[in-house]
Coordinates of C-alpha atoms and ligand atoms in Angstrom, one line a residue:
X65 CA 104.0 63.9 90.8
X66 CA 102.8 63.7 87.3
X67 CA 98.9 65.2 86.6
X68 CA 97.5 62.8 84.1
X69 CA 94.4 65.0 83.9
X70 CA 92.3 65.9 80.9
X71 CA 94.2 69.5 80.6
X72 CA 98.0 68.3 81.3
X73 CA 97.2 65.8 78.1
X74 CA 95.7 68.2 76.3
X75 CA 97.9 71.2 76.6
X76 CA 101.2 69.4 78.8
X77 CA 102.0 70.0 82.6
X78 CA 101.7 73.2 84.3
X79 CA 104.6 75.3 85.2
X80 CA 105.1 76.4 88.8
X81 CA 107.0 79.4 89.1
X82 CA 109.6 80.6 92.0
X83 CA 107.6 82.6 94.8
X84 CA 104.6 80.6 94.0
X85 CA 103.7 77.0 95.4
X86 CA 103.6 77.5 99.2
X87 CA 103.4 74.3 101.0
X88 CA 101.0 75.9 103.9
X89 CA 96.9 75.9 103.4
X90 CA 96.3 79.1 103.8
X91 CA 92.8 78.5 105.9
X92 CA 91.6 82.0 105.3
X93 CA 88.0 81.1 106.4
X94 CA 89.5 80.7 109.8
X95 CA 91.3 83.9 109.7
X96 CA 88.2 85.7 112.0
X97 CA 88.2 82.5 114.3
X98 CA 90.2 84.2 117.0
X99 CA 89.9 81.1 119.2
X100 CA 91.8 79.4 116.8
X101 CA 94.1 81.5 115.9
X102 CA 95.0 82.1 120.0
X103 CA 95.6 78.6 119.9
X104 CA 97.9 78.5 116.8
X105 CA 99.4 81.2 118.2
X106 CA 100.6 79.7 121.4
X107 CA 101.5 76.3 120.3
X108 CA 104.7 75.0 121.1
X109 CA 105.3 73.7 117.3
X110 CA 104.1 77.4 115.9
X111 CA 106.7 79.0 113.7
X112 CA 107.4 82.6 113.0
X113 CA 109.1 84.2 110.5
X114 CA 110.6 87.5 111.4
X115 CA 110.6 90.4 109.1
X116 CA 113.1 93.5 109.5
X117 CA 112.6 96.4 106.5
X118 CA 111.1 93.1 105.0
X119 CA 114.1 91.2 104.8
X120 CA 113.3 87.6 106.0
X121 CA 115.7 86.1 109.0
X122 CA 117.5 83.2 107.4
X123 CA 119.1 80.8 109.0
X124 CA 121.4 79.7 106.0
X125 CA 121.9 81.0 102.0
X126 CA 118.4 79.0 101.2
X127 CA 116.8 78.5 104.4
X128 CA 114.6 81.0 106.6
X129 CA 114.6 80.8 109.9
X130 CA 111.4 80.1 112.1
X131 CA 111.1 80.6 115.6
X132 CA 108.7 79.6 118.4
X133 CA 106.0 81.7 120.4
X134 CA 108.2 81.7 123.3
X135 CA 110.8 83.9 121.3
X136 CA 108.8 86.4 120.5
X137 CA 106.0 86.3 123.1
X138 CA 107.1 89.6 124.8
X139 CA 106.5 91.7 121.9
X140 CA 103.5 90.6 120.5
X141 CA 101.7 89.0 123.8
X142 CA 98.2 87.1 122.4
X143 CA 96.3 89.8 120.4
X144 CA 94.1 86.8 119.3
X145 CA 93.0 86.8 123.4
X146 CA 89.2 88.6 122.6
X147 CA 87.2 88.5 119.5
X148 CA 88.0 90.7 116.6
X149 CA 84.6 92.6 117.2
X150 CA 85.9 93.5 121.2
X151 CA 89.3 94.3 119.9
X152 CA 88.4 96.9 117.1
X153 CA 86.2 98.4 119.8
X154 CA 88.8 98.3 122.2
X155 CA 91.2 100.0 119.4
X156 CA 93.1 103.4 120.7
X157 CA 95.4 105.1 117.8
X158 CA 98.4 105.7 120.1
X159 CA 98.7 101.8 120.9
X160 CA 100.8 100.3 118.0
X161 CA 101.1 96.8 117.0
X162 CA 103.8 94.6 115.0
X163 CA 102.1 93.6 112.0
X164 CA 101.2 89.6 112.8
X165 CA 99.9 87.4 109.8
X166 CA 98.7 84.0 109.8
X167 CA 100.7 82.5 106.9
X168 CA 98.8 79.0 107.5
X169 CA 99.2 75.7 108.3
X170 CA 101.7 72.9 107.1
X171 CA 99.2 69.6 106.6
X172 CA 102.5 67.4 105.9
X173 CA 104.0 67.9 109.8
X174 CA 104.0 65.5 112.1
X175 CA 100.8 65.2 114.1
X176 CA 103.1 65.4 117.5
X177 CA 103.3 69.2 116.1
X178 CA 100.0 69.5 114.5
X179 CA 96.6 71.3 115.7
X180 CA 93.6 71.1 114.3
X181 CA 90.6 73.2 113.2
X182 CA 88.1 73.7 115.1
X183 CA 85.9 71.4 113.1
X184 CA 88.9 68.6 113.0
X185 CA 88.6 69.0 109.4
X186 CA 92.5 70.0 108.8
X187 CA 95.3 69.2 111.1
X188 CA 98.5 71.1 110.9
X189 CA 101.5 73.0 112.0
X190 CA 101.2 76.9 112.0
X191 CA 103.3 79.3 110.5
X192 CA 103.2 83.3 111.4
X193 CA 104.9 86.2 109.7
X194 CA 106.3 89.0 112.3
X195 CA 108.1 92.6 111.2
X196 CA 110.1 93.1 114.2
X197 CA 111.1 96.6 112.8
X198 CA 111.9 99.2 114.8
X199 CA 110.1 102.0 113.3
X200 CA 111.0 104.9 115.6
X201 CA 107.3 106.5 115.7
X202 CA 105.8 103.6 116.9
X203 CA 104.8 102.4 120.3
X204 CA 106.4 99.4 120.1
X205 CA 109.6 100.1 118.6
X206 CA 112.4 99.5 121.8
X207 CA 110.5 96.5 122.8
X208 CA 111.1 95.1 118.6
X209 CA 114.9 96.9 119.3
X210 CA 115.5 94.3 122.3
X211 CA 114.1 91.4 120.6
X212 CA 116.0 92.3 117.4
X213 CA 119.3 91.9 120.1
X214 CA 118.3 88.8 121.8
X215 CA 117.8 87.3 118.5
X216 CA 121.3 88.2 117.7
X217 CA 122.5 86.9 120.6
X218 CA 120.3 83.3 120.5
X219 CA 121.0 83.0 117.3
X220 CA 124.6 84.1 116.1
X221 CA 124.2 82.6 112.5
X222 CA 121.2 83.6 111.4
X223 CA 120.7 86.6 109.4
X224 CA 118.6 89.1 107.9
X225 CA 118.8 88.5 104.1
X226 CA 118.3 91.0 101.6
X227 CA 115.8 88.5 99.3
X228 CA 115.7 90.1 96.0
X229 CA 119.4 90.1 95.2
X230 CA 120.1 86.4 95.4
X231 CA 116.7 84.7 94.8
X232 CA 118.4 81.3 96.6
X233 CA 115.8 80.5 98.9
X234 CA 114.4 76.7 98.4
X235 CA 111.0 76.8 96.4
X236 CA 108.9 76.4 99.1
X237 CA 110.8 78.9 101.5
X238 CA 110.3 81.7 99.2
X239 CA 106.8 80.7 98.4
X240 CA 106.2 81.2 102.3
X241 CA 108.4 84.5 101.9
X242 CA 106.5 86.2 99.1
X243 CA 103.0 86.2 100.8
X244 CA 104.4 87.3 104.2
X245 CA 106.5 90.3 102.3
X246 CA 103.5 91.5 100.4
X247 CA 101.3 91.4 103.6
X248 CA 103.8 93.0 105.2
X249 CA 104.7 95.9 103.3
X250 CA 101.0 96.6 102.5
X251 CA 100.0 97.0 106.2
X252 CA 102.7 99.1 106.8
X253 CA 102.5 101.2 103.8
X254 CA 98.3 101.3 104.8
X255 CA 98.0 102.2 108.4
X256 CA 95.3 105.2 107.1
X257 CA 92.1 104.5 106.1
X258 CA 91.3 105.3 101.8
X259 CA 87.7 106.0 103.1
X260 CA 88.3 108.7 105.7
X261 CA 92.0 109.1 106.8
X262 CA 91.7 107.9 110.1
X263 CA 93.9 105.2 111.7
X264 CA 93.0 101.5 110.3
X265 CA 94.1 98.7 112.7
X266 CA 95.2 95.0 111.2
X267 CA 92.5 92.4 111.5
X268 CA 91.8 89.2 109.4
X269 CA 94.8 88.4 111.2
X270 CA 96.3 90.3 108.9
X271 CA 94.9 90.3 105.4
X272 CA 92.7 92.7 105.7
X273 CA 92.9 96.8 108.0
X274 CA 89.8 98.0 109.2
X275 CA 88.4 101.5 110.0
X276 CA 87.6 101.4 113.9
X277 CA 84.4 102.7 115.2
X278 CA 85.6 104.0 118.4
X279 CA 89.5 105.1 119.1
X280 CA 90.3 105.1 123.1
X281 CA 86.6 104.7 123.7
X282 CA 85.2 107.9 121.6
X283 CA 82.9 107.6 118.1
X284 CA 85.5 108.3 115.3
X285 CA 84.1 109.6 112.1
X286 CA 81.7 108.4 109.8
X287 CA 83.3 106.3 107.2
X288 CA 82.3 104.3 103.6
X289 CA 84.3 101.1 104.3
X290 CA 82.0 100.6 107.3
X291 CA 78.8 100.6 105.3
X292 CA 77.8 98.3 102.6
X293 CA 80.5 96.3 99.9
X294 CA 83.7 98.0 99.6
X295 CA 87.3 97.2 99.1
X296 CA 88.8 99.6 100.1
X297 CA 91.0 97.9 103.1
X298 CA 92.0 94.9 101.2
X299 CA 95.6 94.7 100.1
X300 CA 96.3 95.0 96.2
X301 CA 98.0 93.2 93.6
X302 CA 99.4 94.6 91.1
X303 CA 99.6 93.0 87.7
X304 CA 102.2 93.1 85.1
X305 CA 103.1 91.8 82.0
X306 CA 106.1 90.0 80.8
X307 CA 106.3 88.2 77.5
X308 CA 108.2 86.1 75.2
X309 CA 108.2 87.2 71.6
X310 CA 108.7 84.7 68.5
X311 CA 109.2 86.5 65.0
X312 CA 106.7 86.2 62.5
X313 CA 108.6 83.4 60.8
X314 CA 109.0 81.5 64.1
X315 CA 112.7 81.3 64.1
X316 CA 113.9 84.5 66.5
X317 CA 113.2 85.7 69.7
X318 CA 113.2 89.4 70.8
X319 CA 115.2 90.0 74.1
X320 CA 115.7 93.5 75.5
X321 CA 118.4 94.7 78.2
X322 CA 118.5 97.5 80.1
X323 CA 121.7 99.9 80.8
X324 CA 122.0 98.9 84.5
X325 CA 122.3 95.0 83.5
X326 CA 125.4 93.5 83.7
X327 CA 127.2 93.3 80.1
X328 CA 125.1 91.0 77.5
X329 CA 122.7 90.1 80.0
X330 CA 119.4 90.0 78.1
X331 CA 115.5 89.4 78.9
X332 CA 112.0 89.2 77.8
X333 CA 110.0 92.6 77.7
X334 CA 108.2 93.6 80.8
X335 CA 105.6 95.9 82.3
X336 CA 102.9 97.3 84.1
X337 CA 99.1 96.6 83.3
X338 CA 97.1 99.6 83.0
X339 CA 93.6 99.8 84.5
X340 CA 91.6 99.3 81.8
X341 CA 93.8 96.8 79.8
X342 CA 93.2 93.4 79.1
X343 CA 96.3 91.1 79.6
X344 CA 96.8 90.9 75.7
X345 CA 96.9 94.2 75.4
X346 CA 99.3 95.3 77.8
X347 CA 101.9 92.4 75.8
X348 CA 100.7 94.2 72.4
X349 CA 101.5 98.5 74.0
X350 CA 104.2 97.4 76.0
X351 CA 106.0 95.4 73.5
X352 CA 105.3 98.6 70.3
X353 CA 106.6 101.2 73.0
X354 CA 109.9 99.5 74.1
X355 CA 110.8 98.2 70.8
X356 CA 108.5 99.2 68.1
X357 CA 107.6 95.8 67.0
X358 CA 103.5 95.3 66.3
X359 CA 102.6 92.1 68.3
X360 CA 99.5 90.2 67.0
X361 CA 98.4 86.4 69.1
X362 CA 98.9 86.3 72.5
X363 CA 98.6 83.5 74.8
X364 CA 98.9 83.2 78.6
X365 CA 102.1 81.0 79.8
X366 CA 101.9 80.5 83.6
X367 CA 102.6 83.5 86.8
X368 CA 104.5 84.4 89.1
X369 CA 104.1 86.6 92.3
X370 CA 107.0 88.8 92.7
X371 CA 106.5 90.0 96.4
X372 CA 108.3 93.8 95.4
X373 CA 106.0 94.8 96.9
X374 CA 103.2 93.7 95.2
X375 CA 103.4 92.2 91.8
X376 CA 102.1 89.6 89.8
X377 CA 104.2 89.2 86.7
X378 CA 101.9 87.5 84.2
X379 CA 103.9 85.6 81.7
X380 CA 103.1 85.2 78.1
X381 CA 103.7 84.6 74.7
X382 CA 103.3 86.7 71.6
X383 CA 104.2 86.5 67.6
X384 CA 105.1 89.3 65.6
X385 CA 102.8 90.9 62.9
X386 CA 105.0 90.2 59.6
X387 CA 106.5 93.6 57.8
X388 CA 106.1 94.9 61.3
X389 CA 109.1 93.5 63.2
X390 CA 111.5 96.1 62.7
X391 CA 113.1 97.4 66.3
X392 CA 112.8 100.9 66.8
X393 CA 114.0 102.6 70.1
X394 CA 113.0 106.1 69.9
X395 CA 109.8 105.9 72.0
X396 CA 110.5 104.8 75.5
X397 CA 113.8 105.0 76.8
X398 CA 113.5 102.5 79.0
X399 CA 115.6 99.9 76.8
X400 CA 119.4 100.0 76.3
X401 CA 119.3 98.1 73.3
X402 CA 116.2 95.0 71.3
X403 CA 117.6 92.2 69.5
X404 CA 116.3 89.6 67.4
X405 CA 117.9 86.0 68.7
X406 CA 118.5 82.9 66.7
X407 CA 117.1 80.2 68.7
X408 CA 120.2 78.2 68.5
X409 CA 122.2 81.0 70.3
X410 CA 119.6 81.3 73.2
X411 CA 119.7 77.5 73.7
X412 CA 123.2 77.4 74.5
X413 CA 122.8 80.7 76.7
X414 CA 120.4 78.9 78.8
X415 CA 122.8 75.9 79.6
X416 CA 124.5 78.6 81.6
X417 CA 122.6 80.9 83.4
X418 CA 122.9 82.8 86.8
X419 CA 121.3 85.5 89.2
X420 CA 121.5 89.2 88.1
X421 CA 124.0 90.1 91.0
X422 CA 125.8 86.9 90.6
X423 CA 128.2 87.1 87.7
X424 CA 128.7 85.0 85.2
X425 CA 128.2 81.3 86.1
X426 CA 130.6 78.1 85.4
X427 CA 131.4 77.4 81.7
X428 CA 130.1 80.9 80.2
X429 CA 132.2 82.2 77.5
X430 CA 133.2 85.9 77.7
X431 CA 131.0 87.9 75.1
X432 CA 128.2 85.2 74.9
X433 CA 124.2 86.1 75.4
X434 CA 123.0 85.8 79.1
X435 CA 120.0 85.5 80.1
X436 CA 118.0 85.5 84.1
X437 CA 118.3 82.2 85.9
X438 CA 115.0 79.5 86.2
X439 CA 114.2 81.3 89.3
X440 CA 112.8 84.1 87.3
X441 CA 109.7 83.3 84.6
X442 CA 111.5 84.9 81.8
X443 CA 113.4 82.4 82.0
X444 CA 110.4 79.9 81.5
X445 CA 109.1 81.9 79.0
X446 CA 112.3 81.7 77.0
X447 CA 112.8 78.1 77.7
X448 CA 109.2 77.2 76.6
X449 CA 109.9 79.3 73.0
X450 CA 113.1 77.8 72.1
X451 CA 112.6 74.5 73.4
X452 CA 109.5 73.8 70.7
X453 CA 106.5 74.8 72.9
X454 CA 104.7 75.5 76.0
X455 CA 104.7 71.5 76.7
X456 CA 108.3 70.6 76.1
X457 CA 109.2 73.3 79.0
X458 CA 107.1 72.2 81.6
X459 CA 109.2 71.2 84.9
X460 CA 108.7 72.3 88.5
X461 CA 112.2 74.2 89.3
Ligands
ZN209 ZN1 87.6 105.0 107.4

């Protein structure tokens, strides 16, 4: 629906990029109320989502798959069933555990599959991310190997789908997806502590590792993240830049490609923000290094989370510095080839665009500009330059 609000007047609607706009309220002051979260857990309208080398199960091209407690009871038993306190004293370093996150609760189900908070406040159904990989060194693994076969068996069309390549999930499916992944792949890639390089066990049920006092019952060693403010065991995000660039003259737009693209396949300029940096900045290096251009205003689009593994790609808009606009190559090799675009033939490219690994969609011409598909927010960068402005290309996609 429509905001009518002071700022959508002022500056036009909001743009809601793919990976972003989860349906589920997050709740993450409950995420230490294990009581709760036991209950969640073992209600008969929870879902989980299963994660295997962090490729979702889907149960068709745009759908994931979400199965009940029952399904995957046997590998992951309550571990909600004492407080967090008793469990990270009760932590032993040989025991391993299927990282478990609560993803959050879907306020628009039916209240036949609802629970509510503790306080009654918010009434929901529940939603879990699982990895069910079988990673050989851990305790766990040929329980995950049997479940990984049952769920074959159970369920002989769903699949494990590799995410990145097709980006074909529905909006709020890979919304869902992108939170779980990054979770994911950061307790995994985390299972030491930064503070002391001991063995950190998932708690915040699951957005945050801690270092354990005790492991099997003895003191471990002294450690900073257990005294005072730290943040050390808090998953990251990474930012990076990616930006639209108008000529000085506001007719052209500079679009980059890269030697492994498929032919004429074009994009906005991209990269990583370095600590340090403010976001205008990184547009103004990035943009000089890539392609030699001198970037002067830059203004702040919308963002989109990009779940590989971390990222947060922070869209935005830039004009050239006139007399400095000529593309030079010679720095960074990370470009195949920097163009100046008419507007005219990027408006016609985007009437026909499709996924990287796709080919070329319906009705494209052989030879003609592509450009990335609305999923991705170079896309809605590009749309919002060509189209006349930030307000003419606001949509939800
Ligand atoms: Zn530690």
């Amino acid at each position: 629906m429509a905001d009518e609000g002071f700022l959508t007047k002022k500056f036009g609607e909001g743009v809601e990029n793919y990976y972003s706009g989860s349906p589920l309220n997050r709740l993450a002051f409950l995420r230490t109320n294990y009581s709760y979260l036991s209950t969640a857990l073992q209600h008969p309208s929870t879902r989980f989502l299963l994660l295997k080398n962090l490729d979702p199960l889907a149960s068709t091209p745009s759908t994931l798959a979400f199965l009940p407690y029952t399904d995957v009871s046997n590998l992951i038993a309550n571990p909600y069933e004492v407080s967090e306190k008793a469990a990270l004293e009760a932590f032993t370093s040989t025991i391993d555990h299927p990282v478990l996150i609560f993803l959050g609760i879907d306020e628009s189900a039916p209240s036949s599959d609802s629970i509510s908070t503790p306080d009654n406040k918010y009434t929901g159904q529940a939603y879990f991310s699982l990895d069910i990989t079988p990673y050989p060194h851990l305790s766990y693994s040929l329980k995950a190997t049997s479940l990984l076969s049952t769920i074959s068996q159970n369920y002989p069309s769903h699949e494990f789908k590799t995410a990145r390549k097709d980006l074909n999930l529905n909006n709020d499916h890979a919304a869902m997806y992108a939170s779980a992944r990054s979770l994911t792949n950061w307790n995994v890639t985390a299972p030491y502590c930064a503070g002391c390089g001991q063995k950190t066990m998932s708690v915040h049920a699951g957005t945050k590792r801690a270092c354990p006092p005790l492991d099997g019952g003895v003191e471990t060693r002294k450690c900073p993240s257990r005294e005072g403010v730290h943040n050390i065991n808090f998953p990251r995000t990474d930012p990076s830049v990616i930006m639209a660039i108008i000529s000085s003259d506001g007719t052209k737009i500079l679009l980059g490609r890269q030697k492994r693209w498929p032919k004429y396949w074009h994009s906005t300029l991209a990269g990583f923000l370095e600590p340090g940096e403010s976001i205008e900045e990184a547009v103004r290096r990035e943009v000089w290094e890539e392609s030699g251009v001198t970037v002067g205003r830059v203004i702040i689009h919308s963002s989109q989370p990009w779940p590989f593994p971390a990222s947060l790609m922070i869209g935005a808009i830039g004009e050239a510095v006139p007399g400095k606009e000529e593309i030079y190559l010679g720095n960074d090799p990370e470009l195949e080839g920097a163009k100046w675009f008419g507007f005219e033939e990027v408006k016609e490219a985007l009437a026909f665009t499709s996924g990287l690994y796709d080919g070329p969609p319906e009705g494209y011409k052989e030879g003609g500009l592509r450009l990335p598909p609305k999923t991705a927010i170079a896309n809605q960068l590009i749309r919002a330059v060509v189209l006349g402005g930030v307000h003419l290309a606001s949509s939800k996609i």
